[in-house]
Tab-separated table of C-alpha atoms and ligand atoms in Angstrom:
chain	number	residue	atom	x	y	z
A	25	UNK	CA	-50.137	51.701	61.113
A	26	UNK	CA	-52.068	48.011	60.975
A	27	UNK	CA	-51.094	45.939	63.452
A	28	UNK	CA	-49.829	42.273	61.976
A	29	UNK	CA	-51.985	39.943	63.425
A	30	UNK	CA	-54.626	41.601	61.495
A	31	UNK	CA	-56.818	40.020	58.363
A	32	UNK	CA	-55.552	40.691	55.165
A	33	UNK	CA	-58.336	42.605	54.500
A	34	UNK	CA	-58.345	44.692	56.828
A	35	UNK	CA	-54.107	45.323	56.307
A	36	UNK	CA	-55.568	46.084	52.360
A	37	UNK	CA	-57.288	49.070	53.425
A	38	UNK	CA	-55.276	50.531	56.019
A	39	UNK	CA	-51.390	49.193	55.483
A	40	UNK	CA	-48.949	51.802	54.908
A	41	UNK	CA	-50.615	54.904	55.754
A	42	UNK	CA	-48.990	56.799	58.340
A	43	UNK	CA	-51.132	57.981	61.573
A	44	UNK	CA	-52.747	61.304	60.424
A	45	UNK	CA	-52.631	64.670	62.974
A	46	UNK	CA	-56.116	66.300	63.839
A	47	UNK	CA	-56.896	67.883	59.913
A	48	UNK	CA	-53.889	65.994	57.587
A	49	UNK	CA	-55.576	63.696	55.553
A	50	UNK	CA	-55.654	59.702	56.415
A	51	UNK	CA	-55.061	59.607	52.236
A	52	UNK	CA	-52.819	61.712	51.560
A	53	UNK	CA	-51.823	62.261	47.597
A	54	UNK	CA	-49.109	61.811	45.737
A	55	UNK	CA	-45.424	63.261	46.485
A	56	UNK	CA	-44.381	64.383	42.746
A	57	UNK	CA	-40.745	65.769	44.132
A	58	UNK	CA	-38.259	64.796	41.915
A	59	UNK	CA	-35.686	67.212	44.258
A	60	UNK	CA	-35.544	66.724	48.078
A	61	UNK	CA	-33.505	69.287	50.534
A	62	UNK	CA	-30.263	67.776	51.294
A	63	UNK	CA	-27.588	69.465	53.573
A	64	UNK	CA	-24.912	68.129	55.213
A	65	UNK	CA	-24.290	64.494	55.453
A	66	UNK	CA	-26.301	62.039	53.196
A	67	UNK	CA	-27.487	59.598	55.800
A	68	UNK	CA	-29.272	62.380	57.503
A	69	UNK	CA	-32.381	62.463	54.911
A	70	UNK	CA	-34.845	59.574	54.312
A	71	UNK	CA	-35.137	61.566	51.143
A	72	UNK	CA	-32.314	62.454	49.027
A	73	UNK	CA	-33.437	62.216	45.009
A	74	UNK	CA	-36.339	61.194	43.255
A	75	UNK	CA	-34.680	58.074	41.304
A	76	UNK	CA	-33.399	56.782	44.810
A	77	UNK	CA	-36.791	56.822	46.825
A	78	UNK	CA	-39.982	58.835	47.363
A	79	UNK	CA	-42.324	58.737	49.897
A	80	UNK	CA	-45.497	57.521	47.829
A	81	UNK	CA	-43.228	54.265	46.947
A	82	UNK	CA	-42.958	53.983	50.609
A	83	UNK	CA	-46.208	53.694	51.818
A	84	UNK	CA	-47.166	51.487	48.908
A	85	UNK	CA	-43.851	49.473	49.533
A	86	UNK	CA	-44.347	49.105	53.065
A	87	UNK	CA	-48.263	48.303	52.470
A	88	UNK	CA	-47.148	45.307	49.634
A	89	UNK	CA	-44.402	44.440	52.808
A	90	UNK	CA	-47.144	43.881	55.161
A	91	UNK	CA	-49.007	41.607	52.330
A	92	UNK	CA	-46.892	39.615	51.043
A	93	UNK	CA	-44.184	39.249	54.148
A	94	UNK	CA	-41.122	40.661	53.083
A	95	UNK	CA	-39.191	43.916	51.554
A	96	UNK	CA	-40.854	45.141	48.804
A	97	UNK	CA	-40.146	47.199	45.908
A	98	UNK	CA	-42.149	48.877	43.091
A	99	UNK	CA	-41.047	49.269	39.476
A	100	UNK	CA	-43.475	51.002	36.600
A	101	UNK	CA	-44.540	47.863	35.073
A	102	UNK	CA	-44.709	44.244	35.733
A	103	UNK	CA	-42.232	43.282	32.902
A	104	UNK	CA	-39.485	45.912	34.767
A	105	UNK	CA	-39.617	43.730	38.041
A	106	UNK	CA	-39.194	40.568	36.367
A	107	UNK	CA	-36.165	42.334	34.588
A	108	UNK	CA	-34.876	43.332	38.091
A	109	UNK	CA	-35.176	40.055	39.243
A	110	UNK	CA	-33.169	38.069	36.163
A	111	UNK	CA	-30.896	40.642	35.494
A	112	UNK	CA	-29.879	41.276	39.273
A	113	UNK	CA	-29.721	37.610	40.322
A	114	UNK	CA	-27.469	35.754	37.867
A	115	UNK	CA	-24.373	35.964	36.738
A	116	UNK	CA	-22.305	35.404	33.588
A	117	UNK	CA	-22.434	31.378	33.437
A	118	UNK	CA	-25.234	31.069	35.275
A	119	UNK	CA	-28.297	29.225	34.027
A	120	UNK	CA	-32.291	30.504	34.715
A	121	UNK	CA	-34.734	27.769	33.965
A	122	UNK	CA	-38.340	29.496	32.717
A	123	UNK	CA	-42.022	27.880	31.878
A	124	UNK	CA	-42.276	27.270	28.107
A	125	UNK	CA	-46.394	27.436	29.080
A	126	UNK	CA	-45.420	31.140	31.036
A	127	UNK	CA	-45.994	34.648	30.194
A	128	UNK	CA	-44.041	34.539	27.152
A	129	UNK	CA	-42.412	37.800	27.533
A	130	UNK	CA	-40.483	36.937	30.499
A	131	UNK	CA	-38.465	34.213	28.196
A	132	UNK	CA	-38.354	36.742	25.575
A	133	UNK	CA	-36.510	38.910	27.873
A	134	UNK	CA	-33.910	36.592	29.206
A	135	UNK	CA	-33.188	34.902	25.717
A	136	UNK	CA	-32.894	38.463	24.157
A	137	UNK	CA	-30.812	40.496	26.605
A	138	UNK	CA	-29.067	37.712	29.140
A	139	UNK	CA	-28.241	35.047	26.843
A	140	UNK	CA	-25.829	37.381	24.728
A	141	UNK	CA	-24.154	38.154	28.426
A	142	UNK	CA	-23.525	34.370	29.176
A	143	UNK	CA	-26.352	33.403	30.963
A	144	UNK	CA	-27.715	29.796	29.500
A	145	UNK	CA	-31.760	30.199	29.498
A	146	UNK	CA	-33.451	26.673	29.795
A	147	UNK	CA	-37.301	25.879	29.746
A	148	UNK	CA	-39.487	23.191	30.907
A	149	UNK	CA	-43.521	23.199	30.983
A	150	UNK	CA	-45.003	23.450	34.883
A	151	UNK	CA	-45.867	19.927	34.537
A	152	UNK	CA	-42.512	18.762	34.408
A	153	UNK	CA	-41.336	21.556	37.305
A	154	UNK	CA	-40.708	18.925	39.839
A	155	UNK	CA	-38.866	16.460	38.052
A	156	UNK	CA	-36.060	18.766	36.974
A	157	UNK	CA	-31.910	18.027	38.299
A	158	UNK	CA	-31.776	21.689	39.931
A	159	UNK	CA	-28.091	20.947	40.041
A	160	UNK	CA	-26.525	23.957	38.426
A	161	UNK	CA	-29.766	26.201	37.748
A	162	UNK	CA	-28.654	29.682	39.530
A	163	UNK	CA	-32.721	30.698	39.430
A	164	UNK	CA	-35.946	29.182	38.869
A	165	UNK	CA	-38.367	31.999	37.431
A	166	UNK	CA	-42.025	30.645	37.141
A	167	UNK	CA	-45.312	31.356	37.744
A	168	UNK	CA	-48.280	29.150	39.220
A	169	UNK	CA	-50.728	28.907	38.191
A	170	UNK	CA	-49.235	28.986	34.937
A	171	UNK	CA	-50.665	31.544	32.472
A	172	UNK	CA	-52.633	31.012	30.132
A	173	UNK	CA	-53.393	27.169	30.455
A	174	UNK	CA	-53.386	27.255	34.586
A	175	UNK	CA	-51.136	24.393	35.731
A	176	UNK	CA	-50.119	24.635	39.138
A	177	UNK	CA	-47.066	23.455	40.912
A	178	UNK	CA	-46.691	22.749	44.357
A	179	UNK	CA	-44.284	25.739	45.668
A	180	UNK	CA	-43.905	24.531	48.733
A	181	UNK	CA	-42.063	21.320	47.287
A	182	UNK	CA	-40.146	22.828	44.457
A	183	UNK	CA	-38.925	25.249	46.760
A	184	UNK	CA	-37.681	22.280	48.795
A	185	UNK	CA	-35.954	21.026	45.805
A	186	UNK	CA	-34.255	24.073	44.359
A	187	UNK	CA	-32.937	24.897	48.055
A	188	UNK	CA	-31.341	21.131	48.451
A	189	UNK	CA	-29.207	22.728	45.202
A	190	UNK	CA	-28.417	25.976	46.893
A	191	UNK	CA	-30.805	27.861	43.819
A	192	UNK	CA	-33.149	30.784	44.313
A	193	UNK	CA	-36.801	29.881	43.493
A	194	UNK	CA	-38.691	33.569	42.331
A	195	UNK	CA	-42.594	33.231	41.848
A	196	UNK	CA	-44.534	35.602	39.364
A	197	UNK	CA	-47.889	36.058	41.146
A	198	UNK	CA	-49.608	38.228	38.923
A	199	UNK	CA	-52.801	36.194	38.172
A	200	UNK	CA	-53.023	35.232	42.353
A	201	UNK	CA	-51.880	38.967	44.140
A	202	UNK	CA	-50.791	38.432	47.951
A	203	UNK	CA	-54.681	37.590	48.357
A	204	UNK	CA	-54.628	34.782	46.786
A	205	UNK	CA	-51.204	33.170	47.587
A	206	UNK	CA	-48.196	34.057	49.810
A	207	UNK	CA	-45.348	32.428	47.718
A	208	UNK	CA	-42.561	33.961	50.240
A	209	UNK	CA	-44.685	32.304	53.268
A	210	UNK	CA	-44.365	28.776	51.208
A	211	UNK	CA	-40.650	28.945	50.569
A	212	UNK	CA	-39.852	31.039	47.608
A	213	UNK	CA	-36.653	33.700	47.795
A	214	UNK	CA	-38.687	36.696	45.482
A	215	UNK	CA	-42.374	36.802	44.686
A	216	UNK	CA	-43.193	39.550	41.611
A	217	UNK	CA	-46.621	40.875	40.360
A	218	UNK	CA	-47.589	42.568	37.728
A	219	UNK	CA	-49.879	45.555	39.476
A	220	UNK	CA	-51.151	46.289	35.625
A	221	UNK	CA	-53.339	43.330	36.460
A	222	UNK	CA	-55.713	42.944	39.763
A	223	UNK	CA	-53.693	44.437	42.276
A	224	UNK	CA	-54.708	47.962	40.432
A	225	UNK	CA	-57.807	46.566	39.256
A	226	UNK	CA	-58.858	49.290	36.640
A	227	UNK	CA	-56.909	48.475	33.968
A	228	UNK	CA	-55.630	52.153	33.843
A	229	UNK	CA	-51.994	51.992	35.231
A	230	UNK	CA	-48.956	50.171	34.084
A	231	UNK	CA	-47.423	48.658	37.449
A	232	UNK	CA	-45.146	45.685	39.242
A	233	UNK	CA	-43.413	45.316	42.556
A	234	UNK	CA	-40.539	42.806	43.910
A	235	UNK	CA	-40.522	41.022	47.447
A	236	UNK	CA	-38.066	39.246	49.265
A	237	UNK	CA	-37.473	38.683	52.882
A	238	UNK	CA	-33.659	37.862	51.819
A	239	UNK	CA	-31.686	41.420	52.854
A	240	UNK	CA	-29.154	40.924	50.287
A	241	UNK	CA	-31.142	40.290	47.252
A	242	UNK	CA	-33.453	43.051	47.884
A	243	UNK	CA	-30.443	45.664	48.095
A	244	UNK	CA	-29.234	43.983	44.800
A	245	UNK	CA	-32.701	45.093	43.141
A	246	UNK	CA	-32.935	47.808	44.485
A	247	UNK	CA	-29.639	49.050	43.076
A	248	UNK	CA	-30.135	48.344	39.641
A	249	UNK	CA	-33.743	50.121	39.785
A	250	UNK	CA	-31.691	53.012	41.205
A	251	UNK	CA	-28.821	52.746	38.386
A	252	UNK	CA	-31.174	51.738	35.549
A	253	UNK	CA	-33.547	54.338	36.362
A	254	UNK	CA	-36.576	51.794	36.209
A	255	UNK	CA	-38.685	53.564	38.642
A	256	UNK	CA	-42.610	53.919	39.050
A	257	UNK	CA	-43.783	57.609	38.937
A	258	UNK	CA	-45.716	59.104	41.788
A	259	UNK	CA	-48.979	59.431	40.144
A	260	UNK	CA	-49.100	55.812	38.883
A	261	UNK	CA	-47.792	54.492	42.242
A	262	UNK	CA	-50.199	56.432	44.378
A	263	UNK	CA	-53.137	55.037	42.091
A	264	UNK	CA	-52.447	51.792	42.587
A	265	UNK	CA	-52.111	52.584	46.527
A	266	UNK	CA	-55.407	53.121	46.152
A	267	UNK	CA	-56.901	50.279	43.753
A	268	UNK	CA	-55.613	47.979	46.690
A	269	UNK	CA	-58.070	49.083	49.057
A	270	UNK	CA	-60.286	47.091	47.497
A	271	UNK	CA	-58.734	44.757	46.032
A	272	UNK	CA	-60.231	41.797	48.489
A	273	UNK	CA	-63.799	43.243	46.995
A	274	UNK	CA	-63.272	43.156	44.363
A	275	UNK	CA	-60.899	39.425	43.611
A	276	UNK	CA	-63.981	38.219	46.386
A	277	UNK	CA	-67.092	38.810	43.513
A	278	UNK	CA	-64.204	37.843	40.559
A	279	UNK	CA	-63.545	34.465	41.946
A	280	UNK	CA	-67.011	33.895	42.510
A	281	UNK	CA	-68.117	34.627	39.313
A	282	UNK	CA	-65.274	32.564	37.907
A	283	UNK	CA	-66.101	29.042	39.402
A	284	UNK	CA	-70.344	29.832	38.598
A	285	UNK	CA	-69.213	30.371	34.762
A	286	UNK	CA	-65.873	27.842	34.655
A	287	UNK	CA	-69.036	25.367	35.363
A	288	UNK	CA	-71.354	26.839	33.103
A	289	UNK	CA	-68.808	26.563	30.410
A	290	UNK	CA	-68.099	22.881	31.479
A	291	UNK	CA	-71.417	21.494	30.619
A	292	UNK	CA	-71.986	23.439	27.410
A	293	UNK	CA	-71.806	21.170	24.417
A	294	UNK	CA	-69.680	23.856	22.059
A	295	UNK	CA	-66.510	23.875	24.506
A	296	UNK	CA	-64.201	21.291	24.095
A	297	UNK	CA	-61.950	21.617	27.210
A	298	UNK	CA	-62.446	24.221	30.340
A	299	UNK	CA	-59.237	24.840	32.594
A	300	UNK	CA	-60.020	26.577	36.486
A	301	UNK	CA	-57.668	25.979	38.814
A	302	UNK	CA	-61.567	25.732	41.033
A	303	UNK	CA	-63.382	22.977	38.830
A	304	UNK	CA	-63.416	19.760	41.260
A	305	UNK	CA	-62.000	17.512	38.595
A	306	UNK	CA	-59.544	20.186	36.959
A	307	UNK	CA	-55.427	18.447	37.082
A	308	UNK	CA	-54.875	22.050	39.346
A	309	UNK	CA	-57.681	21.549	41.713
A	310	UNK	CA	-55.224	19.586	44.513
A	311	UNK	CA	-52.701	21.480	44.776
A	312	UNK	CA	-54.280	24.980	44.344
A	313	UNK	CA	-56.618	24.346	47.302
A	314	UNK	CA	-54.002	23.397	49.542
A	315	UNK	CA	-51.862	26.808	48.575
A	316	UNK	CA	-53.948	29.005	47.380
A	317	UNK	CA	-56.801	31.382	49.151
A	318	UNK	CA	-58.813	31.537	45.769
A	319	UNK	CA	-58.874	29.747	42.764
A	320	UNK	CA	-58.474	33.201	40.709
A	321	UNK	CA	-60.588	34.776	38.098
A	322	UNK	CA	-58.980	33.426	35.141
A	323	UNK	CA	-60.565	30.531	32.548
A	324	UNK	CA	-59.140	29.046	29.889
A	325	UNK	CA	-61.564	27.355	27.785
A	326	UNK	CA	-61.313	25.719	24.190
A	327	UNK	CA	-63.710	26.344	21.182
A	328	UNK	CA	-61.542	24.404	19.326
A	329	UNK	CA	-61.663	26.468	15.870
A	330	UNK	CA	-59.724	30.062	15.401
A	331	UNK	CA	-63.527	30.669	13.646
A	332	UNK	CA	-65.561	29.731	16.470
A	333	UNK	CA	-63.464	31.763	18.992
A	334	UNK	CA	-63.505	34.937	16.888
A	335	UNK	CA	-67.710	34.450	16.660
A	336	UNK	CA	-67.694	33.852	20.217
A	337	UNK	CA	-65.953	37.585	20.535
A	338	UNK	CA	-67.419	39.137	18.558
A	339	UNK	CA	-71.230	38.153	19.548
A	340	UNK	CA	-70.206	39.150	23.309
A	341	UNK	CA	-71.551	42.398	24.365
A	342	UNK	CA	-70.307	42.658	27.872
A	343	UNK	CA	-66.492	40.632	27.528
A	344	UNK	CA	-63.607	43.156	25.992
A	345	UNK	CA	-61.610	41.695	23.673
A	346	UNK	CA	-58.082	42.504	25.335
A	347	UNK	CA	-54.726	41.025	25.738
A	348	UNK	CA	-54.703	41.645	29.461
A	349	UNK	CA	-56.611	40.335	32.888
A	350	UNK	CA	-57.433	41.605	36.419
A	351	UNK	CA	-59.974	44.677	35.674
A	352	UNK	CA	-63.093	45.228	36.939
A	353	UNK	CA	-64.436	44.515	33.560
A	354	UNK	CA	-64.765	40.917	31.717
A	355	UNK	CA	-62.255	40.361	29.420
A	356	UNK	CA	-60.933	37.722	26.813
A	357	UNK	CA	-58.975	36.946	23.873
A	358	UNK	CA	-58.241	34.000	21.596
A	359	UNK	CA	-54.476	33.577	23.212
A	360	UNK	CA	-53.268	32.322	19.613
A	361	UNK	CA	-53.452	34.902	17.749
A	362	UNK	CA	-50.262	36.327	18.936
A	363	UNK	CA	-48.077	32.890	17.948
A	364	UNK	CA	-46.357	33.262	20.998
A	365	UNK	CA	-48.245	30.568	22.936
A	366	UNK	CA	-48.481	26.237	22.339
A	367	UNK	CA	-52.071	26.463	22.738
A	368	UNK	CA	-55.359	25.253	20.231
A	369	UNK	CA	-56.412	27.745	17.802
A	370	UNK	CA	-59.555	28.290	19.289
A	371	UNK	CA	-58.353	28.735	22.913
A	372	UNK	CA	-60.234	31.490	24.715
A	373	UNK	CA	-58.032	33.387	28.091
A	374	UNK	CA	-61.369	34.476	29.943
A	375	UNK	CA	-60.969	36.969	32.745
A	376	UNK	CA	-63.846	37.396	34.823
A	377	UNK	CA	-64.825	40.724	36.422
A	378	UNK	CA	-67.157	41.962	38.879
A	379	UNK	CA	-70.276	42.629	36.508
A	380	UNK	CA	-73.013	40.480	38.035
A	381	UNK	CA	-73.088	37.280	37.537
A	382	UNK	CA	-76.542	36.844	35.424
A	383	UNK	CA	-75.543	39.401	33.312
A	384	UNK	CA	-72.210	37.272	32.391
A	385	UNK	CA	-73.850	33.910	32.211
A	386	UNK	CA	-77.019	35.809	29.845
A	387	UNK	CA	-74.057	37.102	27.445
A	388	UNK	CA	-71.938	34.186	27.376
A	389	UNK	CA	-74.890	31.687	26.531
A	390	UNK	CA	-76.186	34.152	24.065
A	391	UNK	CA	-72.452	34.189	22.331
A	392	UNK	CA	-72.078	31.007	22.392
A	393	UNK	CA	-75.498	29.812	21.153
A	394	UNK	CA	-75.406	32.668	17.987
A	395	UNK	CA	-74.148	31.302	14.939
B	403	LIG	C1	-48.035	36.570	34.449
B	403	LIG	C2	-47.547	37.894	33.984
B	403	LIG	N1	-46.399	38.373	34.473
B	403	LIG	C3	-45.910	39.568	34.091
B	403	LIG	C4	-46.584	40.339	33.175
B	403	LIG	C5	-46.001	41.653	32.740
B	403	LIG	O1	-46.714	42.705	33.304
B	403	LIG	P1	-46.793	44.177	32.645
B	403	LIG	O2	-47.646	44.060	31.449
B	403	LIG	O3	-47.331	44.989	33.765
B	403	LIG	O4	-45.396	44.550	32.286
B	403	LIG	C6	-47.776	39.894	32.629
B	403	LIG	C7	-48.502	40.703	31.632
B	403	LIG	O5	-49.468	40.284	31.023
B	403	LIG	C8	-48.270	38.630	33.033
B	403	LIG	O6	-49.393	38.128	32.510
């Protein structure tokens, strides 16, 4: 329904909904059909079987198409589309190079289940991205800014590089959405999100999506979600259809909030280092301003002890401690704690919400000051 040449904004709230008649609804619910009327020859029905499509994943899909700039697909979580995307594009013998300073389950996933099927899994941090011999790496998998320590590589230049060797370069953009960055429109082959995150906003839905403009691999994804049964249900798909709508809001009061505390937090004697991609003299700031819309919503700050982060935690009143990022409401964790991350003990992932700003700054000074 939106035309193309319109702001992203504006595609947000309208993008995929079909033209209503005088009394249908402009938002129409969910399609819950797992069983769709099929006579006669196959080709004749858009809808055949609720594993192969249904029409809630299509106005979501071709809303996320409109976004990000190419065929899109949605999967039930954002860990399912990253296991689309490695297990549909390599090949026995193949090699996948990963972030050691990425989301840690995507390299838990490809050293678990591809390396016992051939496939040689190889890391390197974001920092040393562009230096790698892409001679003989099938795909690059990485995300940027990187997650939770916020390094970002130039996409544009690695995609450059990965190309020269004939690779595929995928892009997680989880902690951006299509607001914030359009990896496909700066080179990459696949961009993935996890929905879970800001795209739904409300940290109530489990979600992810695939996009391509490259026919070929799309129809390779979109097999396996069909043969592995990895698809999104209905009710989950059609929420986060909705969550999008506001989505600019909502990232808009997030990422302004962000840079006001990442600054707070810079001049306050009890933090030891403050990463945001937005902070003038941050290693990201460079390259994230000339690729990205935003600098995000996510901080990563360092009270250096495990003993200090816990006391920060626990004196906040208006930050949930939680192992996730995106919602509308504050939340943070000390990333160690799960061993599955090379980061300081006392490292805090801060993800900023929409709660006003005073409020934020108010509870943050008071945690931090409280012994
Ligand atoms: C960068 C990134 N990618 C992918 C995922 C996986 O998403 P989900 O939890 O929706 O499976 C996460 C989850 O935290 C993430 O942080």
């Amino acid at each position: 329904m939106t035309d193309k040449s319109k702001r992203p904004a504006t595609k947000l709230i309208h993008a995929g909904l079909a033209k209503p008649k005088n009394g249908e609804a402009f938002m129409s619910g969910p399609s819950f059909a797992s069983t769709f009327h099929l006579s006669g020859d196959i080709d004749n029905a858009n809808y055949q079987y609720g594993r192969f499509h249904n029409p809630t994943w299509t106005a979501l899909e071709t809303a996320l198409e409109e976004l990000d700039g190419g065929k899109s697909l949605v999967f039930p979580s954002g860990m399912a589309a990253v296991a689309a995307v490695l297990t549909s594009c390599v090949e026995q013998g193949d090699t996948i190079l990963l972030q050691n300073d990425g989301y840690y389950a995507t390299r838990a996933y490809a050293e678990e289940f591809l390396s016992k099927f051939g496939v040689t899994v190889i890391t390197c941090s974001t920092k040393q991205l562009l230096e790698q011999d892409f001679n003989d790496i099938t795909l690059t998998f990485i995300e940027t800014p990187s997650n939770p320590l916020l390094d970002v590589v130039d996409i544009r230049l690695l995609a450059k590089k990965i190309h020269a060797c004939n690779g595929i370069l995928a892009i997680d953009n989880t902690t951006l959405t299509p607001l914030g960055q359009q990896p496909l429109a700066l080179g990459a082959d696949i961009v993935m999100c996890s929905g879970t995150k800001a795209l739904n906003g409300h940290s109530d839905v489990l979600f992810g999506y695939v996009a391509s403009k490259n026919e070929q691999m799309i129809e390779k994804i979109q097999q396996w979600r069909k043969l592995a049964g990895n698809i999104p249900g209905p009710m989950e798909t059609w929420l986060v259809h909705r969550g999008l709508t506001s989505l600019d809001m909502r990232l808009e009061r997030m990422t302004a909030n962000a840079q006001v505390i990442a600054e707070y937090l810079l001049n306050h004697s009890a933090v030891k280092e403050v990463r945001y991609p937005g902070l003038v003299n941050d290693p990201s700031y460079k390259t994230a301003s000339e690729q990205q819309s935003n600098f995000g919503f996510i901080i990563s700050f360092d009270l250096v002890t495990q003993a200090n982060a816990h006391q920060f935690l626990a004196n906040a009143d208006l930050i949930f401690e939680a192992t996730s990022f995106g919602g509308m409401h504050t939340m943070a964790e000390r990333r160690a704690r799960w061993g599955t991350d090379d980061v300081s003990p006392g490292l805090i992932r801060l993800s900023v919400g929409c709660e006003s700003i005073d409020d934020l700054i108010a509870d943050i000074e008071s945690a931090l000051n409280q012994k």
